[in-house]
Structures are given as C-alpha cells and as structure tokens.
PDB file of C-alpha atoms in Angstrom:
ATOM      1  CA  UNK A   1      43.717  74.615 -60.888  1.00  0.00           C
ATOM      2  CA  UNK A   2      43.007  71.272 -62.735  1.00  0.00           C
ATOM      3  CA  UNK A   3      46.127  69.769 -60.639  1.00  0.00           C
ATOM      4  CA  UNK A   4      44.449  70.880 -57.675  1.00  0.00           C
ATOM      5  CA  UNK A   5      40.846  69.725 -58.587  1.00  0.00           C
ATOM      6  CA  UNK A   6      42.608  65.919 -59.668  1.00  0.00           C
ATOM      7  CA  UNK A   7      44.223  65.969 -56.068  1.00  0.00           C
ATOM      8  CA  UNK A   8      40.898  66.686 -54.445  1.00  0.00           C
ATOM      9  CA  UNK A   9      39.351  63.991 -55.807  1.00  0.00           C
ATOM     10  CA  UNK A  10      41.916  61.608 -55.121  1.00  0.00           C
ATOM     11  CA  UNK A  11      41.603  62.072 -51.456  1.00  0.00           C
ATOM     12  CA  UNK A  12      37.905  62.205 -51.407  1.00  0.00           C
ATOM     13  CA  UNK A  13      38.640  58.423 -53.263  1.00  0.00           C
ATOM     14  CA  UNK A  14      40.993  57.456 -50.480  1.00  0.00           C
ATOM     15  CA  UNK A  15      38.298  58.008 -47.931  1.00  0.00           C
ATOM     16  CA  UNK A  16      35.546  56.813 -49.309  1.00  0.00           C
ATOM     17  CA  UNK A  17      37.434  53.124 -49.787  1.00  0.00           C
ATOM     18  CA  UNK A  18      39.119  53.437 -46.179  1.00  0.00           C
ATOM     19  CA  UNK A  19      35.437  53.333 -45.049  1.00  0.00           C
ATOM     20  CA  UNK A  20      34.319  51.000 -47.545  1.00  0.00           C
ATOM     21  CA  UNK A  21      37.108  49.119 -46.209  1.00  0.00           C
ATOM     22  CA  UNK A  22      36.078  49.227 -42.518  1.00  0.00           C
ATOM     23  CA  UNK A  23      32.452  48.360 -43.005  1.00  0.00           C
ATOM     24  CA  UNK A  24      32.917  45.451 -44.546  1.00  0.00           C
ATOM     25  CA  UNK A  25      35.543  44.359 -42.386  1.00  0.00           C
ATOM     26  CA  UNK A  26      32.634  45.201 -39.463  1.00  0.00           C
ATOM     27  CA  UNK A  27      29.879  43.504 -41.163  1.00  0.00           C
ATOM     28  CA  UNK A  28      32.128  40.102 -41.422  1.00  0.00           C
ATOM     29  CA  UNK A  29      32.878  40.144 -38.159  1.00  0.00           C
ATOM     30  CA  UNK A  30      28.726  40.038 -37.478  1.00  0.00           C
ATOM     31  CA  UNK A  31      28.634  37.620 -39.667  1.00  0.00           C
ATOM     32  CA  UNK A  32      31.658  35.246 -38.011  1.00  0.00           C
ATOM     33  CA  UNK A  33      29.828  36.126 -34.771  1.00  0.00           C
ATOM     34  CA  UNK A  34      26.709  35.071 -35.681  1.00  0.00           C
ATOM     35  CA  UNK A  35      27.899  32.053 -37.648  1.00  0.00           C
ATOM     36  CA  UNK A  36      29.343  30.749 -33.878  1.00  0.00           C
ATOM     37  CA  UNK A  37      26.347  31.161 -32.351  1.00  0.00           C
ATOM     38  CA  UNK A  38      24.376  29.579 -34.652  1.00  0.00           C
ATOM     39  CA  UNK A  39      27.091  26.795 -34.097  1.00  0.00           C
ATOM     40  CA  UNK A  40      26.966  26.327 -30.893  1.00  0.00           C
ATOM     41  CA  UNK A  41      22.875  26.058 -30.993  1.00  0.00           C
ATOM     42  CA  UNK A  42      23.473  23.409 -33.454  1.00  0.00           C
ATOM     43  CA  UNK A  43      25.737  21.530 -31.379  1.00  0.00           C
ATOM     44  CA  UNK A  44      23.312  21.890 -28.406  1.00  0.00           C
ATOM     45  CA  UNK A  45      20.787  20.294 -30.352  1.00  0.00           C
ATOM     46  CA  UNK A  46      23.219  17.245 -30.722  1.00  0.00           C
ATOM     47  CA  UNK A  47      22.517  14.220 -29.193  1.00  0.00           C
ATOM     48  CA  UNK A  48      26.493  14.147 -28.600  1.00  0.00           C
ATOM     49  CA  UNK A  49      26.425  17.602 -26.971  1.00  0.00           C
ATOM     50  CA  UNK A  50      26.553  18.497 -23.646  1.00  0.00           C
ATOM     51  CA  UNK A  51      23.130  19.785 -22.195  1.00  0.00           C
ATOM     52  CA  UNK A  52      23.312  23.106 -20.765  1.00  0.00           C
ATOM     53  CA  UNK A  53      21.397  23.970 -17.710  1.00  0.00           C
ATOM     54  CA  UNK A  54      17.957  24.121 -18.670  1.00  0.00           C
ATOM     55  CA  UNK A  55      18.090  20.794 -20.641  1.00  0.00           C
ATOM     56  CA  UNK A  56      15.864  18.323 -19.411  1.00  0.00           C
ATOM     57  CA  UNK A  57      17.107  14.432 -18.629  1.00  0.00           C
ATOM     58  CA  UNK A  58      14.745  11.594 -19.154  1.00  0.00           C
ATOM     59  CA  UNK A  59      15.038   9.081 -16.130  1.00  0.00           C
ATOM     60  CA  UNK A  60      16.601   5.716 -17.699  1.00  0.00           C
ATOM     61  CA  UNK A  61      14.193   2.891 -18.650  1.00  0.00           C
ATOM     62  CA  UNK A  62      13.540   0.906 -16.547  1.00  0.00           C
ATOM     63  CA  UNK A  63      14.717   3.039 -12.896  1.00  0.00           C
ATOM     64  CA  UNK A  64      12.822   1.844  -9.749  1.00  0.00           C
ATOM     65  CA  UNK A  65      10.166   3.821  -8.375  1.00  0.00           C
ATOM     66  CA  UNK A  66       7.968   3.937  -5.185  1.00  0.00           C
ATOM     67  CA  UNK A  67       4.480   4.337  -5.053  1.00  0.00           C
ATOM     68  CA  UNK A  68       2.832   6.012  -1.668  1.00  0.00           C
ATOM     69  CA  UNK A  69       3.510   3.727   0.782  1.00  0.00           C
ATOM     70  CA  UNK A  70       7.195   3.287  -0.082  1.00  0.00           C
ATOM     71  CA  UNK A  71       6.853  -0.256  -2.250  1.00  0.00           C
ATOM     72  CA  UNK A  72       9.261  -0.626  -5.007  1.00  0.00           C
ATOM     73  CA  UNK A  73       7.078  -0.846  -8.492  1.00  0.00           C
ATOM     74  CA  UNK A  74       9.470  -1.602 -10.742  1.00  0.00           C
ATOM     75  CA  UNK A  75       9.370  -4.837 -13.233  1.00  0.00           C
ATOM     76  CA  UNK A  76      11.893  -7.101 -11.642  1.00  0.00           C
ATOM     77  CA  UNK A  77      11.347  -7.068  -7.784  1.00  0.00           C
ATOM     78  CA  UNK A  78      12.499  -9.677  -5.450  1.00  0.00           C
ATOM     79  CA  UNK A  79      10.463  -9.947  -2.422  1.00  0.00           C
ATOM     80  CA  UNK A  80      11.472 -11.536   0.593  1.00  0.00           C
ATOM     81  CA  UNK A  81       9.288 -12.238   3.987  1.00  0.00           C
ATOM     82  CA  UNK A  82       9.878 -13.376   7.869  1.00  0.00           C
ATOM     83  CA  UNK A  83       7.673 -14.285  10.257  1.00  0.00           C
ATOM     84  CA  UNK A  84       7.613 -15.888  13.662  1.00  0.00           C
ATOM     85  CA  UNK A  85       4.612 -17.439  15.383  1.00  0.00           C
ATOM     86  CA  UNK A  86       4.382 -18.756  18.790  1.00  0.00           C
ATOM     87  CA  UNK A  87       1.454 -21.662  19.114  1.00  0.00           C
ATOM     88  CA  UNK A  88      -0.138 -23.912  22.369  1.00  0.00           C
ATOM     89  CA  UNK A  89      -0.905 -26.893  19.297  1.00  0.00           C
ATOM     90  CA  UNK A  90       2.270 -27.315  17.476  1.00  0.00           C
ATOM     91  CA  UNK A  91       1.349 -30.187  15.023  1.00  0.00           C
ATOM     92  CA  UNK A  92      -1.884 -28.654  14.130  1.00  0.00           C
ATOM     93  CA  UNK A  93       0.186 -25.214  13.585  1.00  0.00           C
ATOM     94  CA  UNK A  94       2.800 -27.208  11.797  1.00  0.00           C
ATOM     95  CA  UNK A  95      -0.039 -29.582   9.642  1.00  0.00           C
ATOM     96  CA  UNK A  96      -1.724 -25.837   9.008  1.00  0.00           C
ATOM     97  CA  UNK A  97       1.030 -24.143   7.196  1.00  0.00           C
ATOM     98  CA  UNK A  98       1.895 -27.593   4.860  1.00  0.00           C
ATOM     99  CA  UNK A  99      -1.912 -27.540   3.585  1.00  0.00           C
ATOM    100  CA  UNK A 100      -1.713 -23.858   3.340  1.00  0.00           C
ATOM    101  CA  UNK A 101       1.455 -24.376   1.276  1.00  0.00           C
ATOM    102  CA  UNK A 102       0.333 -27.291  -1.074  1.00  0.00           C
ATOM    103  CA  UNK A 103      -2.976 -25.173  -1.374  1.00  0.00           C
ATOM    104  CA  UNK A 104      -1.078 -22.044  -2.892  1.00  0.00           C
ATOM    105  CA  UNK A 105       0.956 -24.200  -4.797  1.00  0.00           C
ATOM    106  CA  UNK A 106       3.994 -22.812  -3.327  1.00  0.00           C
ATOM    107  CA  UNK A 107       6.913 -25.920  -1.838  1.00  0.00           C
ATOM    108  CA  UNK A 108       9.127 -26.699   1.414  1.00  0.00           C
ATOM    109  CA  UNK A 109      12.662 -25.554   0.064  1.00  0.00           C
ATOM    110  CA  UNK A 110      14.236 -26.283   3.941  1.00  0.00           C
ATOM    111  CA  UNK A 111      12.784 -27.414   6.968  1.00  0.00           C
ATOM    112  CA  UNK A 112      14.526 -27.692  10.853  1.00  0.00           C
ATOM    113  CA  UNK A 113      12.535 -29.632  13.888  1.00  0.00           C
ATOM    114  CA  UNK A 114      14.342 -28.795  17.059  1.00  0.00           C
ATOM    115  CA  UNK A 115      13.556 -29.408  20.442  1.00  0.00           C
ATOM    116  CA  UNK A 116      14.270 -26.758  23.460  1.00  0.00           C
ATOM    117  CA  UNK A 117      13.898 -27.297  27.174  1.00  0.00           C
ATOM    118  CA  UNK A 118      13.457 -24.029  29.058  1.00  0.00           C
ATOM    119  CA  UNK A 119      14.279 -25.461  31.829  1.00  0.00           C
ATOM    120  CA  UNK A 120      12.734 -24.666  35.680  1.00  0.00           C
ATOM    121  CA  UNK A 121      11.534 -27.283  37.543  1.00  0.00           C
ATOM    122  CA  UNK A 122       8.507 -28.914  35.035  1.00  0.00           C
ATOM    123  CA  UNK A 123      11.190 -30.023  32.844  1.00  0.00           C
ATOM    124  CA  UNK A 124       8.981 -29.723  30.013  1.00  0.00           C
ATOM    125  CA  UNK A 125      10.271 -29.847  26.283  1.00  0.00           C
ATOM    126  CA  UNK A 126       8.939 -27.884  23.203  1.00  0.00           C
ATOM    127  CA  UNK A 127       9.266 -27.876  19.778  1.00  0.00           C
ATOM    128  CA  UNK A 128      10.358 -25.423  17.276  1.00  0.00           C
ATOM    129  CA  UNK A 129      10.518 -25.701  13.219  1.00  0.00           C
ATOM    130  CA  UNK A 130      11.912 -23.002  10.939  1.00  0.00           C
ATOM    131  CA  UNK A 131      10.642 -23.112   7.169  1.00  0.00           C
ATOM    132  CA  UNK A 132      12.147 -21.781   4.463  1.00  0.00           C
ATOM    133  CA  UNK A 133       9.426 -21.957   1.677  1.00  0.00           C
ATOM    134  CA  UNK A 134       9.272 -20.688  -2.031  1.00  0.00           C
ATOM    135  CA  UNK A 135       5.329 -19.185  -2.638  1.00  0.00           C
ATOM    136  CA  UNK A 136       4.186 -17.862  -5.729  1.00  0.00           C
ATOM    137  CA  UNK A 137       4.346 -14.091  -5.993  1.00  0.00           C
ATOM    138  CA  UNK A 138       1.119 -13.986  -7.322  1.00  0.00           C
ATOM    139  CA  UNK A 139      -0.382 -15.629  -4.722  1.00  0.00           C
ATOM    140  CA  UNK A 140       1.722 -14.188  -1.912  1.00  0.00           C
ATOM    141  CA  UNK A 141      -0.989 -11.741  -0.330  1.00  0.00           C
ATOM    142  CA  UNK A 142      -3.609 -14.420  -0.370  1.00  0.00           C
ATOM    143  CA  UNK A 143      -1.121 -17.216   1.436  1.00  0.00           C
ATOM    144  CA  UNK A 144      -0.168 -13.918   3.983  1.00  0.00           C
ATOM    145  CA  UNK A 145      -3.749 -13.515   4.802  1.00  0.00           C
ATOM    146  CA  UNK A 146      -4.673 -17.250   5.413  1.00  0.00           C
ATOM    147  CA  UNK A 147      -1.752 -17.465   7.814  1.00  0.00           C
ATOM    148  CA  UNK A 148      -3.430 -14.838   9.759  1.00  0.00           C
ATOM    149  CA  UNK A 149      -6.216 -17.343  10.301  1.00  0.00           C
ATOM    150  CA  UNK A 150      -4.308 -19.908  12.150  1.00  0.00           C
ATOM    151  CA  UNK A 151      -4.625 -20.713  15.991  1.00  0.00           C
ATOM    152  CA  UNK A 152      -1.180 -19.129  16.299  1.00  0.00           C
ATOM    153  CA  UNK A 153       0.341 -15.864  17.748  1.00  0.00           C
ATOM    154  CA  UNK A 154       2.007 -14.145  15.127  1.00  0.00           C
ATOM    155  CA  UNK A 155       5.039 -12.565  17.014  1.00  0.00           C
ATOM    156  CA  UNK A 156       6.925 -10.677  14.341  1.00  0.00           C
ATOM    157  CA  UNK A 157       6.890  -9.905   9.909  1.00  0.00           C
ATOM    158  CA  UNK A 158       9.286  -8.297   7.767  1.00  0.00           C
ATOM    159  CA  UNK A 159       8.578  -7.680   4.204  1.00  0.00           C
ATOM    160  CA  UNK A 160      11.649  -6.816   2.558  1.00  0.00           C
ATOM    161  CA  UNK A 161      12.236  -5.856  -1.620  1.00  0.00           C
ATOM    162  CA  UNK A 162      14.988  -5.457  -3.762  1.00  0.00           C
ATOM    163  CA  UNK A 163      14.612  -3.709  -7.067  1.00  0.00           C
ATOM    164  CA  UNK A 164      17.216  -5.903  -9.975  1.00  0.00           C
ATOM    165  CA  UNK A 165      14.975  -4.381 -12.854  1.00  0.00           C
ATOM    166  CA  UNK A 166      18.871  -2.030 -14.063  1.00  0.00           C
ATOM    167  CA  UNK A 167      20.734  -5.266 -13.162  1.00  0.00           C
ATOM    168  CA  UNK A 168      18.481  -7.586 -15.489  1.00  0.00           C
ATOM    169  CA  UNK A 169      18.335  -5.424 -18.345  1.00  0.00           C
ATOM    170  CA  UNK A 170      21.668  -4.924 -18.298  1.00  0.00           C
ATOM    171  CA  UNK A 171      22.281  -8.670 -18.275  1.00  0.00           C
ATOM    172  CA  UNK A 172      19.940  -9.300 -21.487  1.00  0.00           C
ATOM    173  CA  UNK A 173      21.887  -6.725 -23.294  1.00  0.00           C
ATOM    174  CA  UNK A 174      25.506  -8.196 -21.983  1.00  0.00           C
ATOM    175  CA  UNK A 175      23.906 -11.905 -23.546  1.00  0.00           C
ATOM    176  CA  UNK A 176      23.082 -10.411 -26.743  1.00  0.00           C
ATOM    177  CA  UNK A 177      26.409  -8.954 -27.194  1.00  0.00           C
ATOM    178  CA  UNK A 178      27.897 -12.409 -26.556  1.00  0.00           C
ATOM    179  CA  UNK A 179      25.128 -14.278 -29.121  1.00  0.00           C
ATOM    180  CA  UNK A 180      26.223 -11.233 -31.678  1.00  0.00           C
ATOM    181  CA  UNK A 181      30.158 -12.249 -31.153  1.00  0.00           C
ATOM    182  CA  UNK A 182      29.133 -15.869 -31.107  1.00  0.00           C
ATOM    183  CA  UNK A 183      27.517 -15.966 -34.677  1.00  0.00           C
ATOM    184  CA  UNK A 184      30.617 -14.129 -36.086  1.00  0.00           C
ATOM    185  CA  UNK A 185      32.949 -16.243 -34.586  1.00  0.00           C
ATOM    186  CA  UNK A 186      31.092 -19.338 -35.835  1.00  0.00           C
ATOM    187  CA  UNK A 187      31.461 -17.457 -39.520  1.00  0.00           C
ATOM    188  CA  UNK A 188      34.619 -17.094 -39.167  1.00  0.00           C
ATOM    189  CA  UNK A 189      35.581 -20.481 -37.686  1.00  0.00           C
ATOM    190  CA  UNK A 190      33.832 -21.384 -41.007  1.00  0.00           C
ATOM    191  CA  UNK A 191      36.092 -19.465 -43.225  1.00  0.00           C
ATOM    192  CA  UNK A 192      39.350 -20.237 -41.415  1.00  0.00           C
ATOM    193  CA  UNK A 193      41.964 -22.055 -43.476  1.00  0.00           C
ATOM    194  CA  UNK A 194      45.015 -22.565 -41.258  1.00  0.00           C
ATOM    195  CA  UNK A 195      45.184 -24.798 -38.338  1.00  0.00           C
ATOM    196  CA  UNK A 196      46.171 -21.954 -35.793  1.00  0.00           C
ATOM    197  CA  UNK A 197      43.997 -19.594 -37.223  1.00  0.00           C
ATOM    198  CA  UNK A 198      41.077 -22.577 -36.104  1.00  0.00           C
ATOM    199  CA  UNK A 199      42.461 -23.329 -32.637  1.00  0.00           C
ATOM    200  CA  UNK A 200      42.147 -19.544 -31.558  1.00  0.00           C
ATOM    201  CA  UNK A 201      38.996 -18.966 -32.596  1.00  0.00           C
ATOM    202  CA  UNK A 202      37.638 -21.961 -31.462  1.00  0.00           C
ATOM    203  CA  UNK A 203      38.942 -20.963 -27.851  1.00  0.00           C
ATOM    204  CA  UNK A 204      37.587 -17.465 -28.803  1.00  0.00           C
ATOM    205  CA  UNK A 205      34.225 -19.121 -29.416  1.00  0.00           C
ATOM    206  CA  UNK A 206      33.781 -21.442 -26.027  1.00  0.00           C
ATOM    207  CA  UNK A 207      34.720 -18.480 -24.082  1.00  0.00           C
ATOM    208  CA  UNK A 208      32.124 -16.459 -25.337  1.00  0.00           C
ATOM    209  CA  UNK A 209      29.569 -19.420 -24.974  1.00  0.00           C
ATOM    210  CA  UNK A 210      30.663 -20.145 -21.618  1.00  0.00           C
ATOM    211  CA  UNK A 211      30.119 -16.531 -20.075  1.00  0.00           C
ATOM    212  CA  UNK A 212      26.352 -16.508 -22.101  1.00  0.00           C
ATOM    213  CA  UNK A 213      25.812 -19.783 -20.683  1.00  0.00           C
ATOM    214  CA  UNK A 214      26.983 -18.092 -17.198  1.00  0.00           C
ATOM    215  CA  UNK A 215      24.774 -14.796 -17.208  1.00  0.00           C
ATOM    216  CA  UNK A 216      21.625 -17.075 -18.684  1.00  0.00           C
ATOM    217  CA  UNK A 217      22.085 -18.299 -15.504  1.00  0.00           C
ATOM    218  CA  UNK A 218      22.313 -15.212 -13.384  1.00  0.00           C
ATOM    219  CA  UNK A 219      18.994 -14.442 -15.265  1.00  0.00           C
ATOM    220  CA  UNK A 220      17.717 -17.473 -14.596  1.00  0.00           C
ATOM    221  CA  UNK A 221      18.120 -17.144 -10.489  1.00  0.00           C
ATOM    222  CA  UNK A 222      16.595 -13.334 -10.867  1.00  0.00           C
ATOM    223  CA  UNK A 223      13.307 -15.464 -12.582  1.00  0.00           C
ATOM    224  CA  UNK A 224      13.095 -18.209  -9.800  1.00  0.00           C
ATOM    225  CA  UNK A 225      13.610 -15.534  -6.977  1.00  0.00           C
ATOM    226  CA  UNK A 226      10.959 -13.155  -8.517  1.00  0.00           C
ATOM    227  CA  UNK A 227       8.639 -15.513  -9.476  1.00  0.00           C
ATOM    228  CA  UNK A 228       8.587 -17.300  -5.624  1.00  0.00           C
ATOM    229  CA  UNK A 229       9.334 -15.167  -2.897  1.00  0.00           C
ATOM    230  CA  UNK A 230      11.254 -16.326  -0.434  1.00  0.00           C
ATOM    231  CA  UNK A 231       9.220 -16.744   3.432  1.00  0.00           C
ATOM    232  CA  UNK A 232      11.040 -17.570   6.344  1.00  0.00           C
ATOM    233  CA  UNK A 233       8.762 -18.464   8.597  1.00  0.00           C
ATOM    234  CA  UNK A 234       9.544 -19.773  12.340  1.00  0.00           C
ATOM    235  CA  UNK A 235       6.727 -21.543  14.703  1.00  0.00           C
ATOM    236  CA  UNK A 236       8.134 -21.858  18.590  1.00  0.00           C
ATOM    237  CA  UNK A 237       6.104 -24.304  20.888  1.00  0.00           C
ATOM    238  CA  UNK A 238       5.076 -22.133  24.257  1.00  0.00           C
ATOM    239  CA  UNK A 239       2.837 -23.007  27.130  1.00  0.00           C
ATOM    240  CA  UNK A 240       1.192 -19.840  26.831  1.00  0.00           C
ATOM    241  CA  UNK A 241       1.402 -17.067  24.142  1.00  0.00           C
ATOM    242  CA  UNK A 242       3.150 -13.444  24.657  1.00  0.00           C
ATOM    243  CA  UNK A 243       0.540 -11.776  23.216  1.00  0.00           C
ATOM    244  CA  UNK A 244       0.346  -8.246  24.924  1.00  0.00           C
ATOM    245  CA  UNK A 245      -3.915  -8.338  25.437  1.00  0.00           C
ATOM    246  CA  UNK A 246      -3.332 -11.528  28.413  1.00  0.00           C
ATOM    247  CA  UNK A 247      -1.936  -8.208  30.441  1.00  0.00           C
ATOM    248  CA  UNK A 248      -5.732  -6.880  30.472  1.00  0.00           C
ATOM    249  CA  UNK A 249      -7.526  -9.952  31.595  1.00  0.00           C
ATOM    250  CA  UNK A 250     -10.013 -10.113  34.183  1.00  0.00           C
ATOM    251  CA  UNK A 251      -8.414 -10.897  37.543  1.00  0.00           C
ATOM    252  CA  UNK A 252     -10.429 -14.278  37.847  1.00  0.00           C
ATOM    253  CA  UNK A 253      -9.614 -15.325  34.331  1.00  0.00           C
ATOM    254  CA  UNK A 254      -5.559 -14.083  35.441  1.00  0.00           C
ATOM    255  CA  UNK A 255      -5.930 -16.500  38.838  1.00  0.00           C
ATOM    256  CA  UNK A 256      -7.439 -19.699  36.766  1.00  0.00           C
ATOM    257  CA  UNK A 257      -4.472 -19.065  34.364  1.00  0.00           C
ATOM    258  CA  UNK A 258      -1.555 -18.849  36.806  1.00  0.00           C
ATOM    259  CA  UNK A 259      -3.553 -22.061  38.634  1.00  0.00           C
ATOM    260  CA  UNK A 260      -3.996 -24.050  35.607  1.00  0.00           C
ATOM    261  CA  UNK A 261       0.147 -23.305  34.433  1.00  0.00           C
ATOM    262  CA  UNK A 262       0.861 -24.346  38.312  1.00  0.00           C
ATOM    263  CA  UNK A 263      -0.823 -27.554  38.066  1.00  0.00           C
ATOM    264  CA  UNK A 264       0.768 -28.002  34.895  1.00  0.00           C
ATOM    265  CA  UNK A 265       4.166 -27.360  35.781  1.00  0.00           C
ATOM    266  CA  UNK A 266       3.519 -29.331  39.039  1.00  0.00           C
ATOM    267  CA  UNK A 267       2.019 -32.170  36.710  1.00  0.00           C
ATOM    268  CA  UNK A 268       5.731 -32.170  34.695  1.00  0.00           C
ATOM    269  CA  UNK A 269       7.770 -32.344  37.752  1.00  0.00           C
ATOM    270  CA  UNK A 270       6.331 -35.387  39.093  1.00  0.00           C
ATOM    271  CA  UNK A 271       6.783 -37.347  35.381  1.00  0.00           C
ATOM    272  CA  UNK A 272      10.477 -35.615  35.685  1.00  0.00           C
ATOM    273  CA  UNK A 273      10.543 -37.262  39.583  1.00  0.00           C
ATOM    274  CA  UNK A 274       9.500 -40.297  38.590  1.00  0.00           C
ATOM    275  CA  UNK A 275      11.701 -40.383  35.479  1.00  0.00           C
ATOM    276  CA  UNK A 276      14.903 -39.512  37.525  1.00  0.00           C
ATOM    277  CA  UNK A 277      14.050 -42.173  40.456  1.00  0.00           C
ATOM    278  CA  UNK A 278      14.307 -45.124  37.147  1.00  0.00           C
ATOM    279  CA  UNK A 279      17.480 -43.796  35.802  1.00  0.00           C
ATOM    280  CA  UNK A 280      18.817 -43.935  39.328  1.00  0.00           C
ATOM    281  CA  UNK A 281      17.353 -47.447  40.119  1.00  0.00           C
ATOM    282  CA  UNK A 282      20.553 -48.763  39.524  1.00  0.00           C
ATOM    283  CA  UNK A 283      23.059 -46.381  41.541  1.00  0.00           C
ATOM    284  CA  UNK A 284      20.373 -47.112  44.664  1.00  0.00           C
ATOM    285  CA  UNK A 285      21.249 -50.984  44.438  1.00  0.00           C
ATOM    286  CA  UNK A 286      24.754 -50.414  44.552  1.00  0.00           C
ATOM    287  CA  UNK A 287      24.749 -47.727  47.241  1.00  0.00           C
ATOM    288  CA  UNK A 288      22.338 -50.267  49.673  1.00  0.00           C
ATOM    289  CA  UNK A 289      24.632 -53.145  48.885  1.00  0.00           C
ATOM    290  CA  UNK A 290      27.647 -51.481  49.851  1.00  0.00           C
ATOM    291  CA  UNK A 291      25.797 -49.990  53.002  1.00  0.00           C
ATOM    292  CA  UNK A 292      24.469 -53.341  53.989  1.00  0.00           C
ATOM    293  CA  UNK A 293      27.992 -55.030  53.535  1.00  0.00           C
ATOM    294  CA  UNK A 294      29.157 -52.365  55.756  1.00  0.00           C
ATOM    295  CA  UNK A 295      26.816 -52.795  58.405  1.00  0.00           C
ATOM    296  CA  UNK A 296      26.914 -56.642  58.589  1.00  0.00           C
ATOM    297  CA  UNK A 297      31.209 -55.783  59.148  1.00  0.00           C
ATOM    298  CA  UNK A 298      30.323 -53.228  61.858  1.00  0.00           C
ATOM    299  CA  UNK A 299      27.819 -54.919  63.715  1.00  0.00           C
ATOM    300  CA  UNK A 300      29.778 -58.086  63.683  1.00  0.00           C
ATOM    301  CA  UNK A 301      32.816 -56.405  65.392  1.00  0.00           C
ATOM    302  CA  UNK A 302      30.946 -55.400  67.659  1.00  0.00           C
ATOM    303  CA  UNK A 303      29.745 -58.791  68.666  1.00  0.00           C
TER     304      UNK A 303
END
C-alpha cells in the first residue's frame, strides 16, 4: 500500500514540473517577444533608423518655395530681365535709360549701336542699341517702373529666376571642409621632419587652397549675380510704333498718318535720288565722252 501511495506521488511530481516546465518556457517566449518589439520601437526612434510610413520628413533648409503668384522666395535668387522697346526719338530714348541707370546706381556692363536699313524705296536708316546692364536688386522694381515712363513702346518683358539657395549652401559647407583640412595640414607641415614627408604635404596643402580659392569664387559670382540682376534691354529705331491701339484710330487721324509717312518716305527718296545722281557723277562723264567721241567718228564718215 505504502509502495503504491510513494508511486502516486511521484507521478503527481512529474506533472506538476512538466507544467511548471511549459509555463515558463511560455512566459519567456512573451518576454523575447516583447523584448523585440520594444526593440524595434527603439530603433524607430533612432535618428539612424529608417522611418516607417507615418514618419514625418522635415523639408531641407534652405528648399525653394513659391509664393501665390509663382515667384521663387528663397534666400539666394538670381533674377534675370528682357525687354525690347521700339521709339520715334532714339537719342532721347537712348539719353533716357543712361540717366535712369546712373540714377539707380546700377552700370552699362555691354553696349551694341547698329544701324539697319529696311529697305523700300525711302532708303531710310535706323538705329538700334542692345544693353546689357547690371541694376541693383533692391532697386529693380523702382528702375522697371521708371522705364515705363519713357516716350517708348515697350514691345516685349521676360522676368526670369533661378533659385541657387541648395547650391550656395552647399558651397559654404564644401569651403569649410577645405579651411578644416587646410589648418591640419599647416599643423602637420609644422611637425614634419623628413624632406618627403614636407614635399607631399605641401602639395597636399596648395591643392586644398587652390580648390577654396576656386569655390570662393563660385560664391563670389552667385553674390554679384544676386546682388545686380542682369537686364537685357533692346531699343529699335521705327518710323512709327506697332503698338496694337493705332488699329482703332479715327479714320481722319488714320489718313493724316498714312499722308504724313508718304511725304516722309517721298521726302527720303529724293535725298536717296540726289545722293545716287553724285556717286554717279563720274560714270556720266565717261559715258558722254565716249558717246561724243563716237559721234564726232560717225558724223565725220559721213561727210
């Protein structure tokens, strides 16, 4: 009886460890399970991590934008502007835009005087000039708006922009690098004690100082085209203006026009007559003398 009593409770041990056993082997596995996820939050929250899908990314500093009307806003823009005007009074168009010019302290960078005929039968000539001129940013809308005022027909304007605000920060940070490298090298160059050891890093050290020297120059062009915007402006010489508003003219104002450009024309082609007759002053000498020798051979054959 006691035999079977000690057997009994040996099983009933066996069992109750098996599920010891299994519980804890359950409850480690909850805990490995939850020690991953807690894991992977962590690594979420990284900087290094990769954001999942509901992770927000900030825009870079610095990133153009566009305000309402389509502008670029960022803090290194480079504008750019060309216009074309067509004028009756060139040298009081042309004397306009220089004052206008020293006025808003902005400077010629190119000028080109040419002279067209159209041709037809006045023969007259007119001018053209294209500018290429370097005005103040600042003062850009204010020099805009006084050309408006001018006793000119403004035929065309494009405003264009270009947004260099990645390209220039990117550039400050490259010439940092290169003023970091250059200030070890110079410790080093310093330090060295062998003569090959010196010749390496001083090659070492004017490469570096020749590419800073050539992006403080990249930065400097970005400055110079930001701070002046570039205006090509063009002024053609016409005997009258295209402007679209002559089409709805009175009919009497429309006939003294067209007489006015007749007599004009008219007024050309007798100076262009008159020109032509001197230049061929010379050919008419010739061409008589010749015909009079001939006659006076003719006539006295006759005889």
């Amino acid at each position: 009886m006691r035999k079977r009593i000690v057997w009994i409770a040996l099983v009933i041990i066996m069992i109750l460890s098996a599920c010891s056993s299994n519980g804890d082997g359950d409850m480690a596995e909850e805990s490995a399970d939850s020690s991953v996820e807690m894991s992977d939050s962590e690594m979420a929250s990284e900087p290094g991590s990769s954001p999942s899908e509901n992770t927000v990314i900030e825009p870079k500093e610095g990133a153009s934008n566009t305000n309402q009307s389509g502008e670029l806003i960022g803090e290194k823009v480079i504008k750019t502007v060309s216009l074309e005007y067509e004028t009756l009074d060139f040298q009081q168009t042309t004397d306009t835009i220089e004052d206008l010019a020293d006025q808003f302290d902005a400077y010629i960078e190119f000028s080109n005087e040419t002279t067209d005929e159209p041709g037809g039968i006045s023969g007259q000539q007119y001018k053209s000039i294209s500018y290429t001129l370097r005005v103040p940013t600042e003062s850009l809308t204010d020099f805009l708006n006084a050309l408006e005022d001018m006793k000119a027909y403004k035929k065309s304007e494009t405003i264009g922009t270009q947004d260099v605000t990645q390209t220039y920060r990117d550039t400050e940070a490259r010439i940092e690098v290169l003023r970091n490298k250059e200030a070890r090298l110079t410790a080093l160059l310093e330090e060295a004690g062998s003569i090959e050891d010196i010749i390496e890093l001083e090659n070492s050290l004017s490469e570096t100082i020749q590419e800073r020297e050539s992006l403080q120059a990249v930065l400097e062009t970005f400055d110079s085209l930001i701070d002046y915007t570039e205006v090509q402006l063009y002024v053609m010489e016409r005997p009258s203006l295209s402007d679209s508003s002559g089409d709805h003219l009175p009919f009497i104002d429309r006939v003294s026009e067209a007489f006015m450009e007749s007599m004009y024309g008219f007024f050309y082609f007798l100076q262009s007559l008159l020109i032509w007759i001197i230049y061929a002053i010379p050919f008419l000498i010739v061409i008589g003398l010749i015909g009079g020798i001939l006659y006076y051979v003719h006539k006295k054959r006759k005889k």
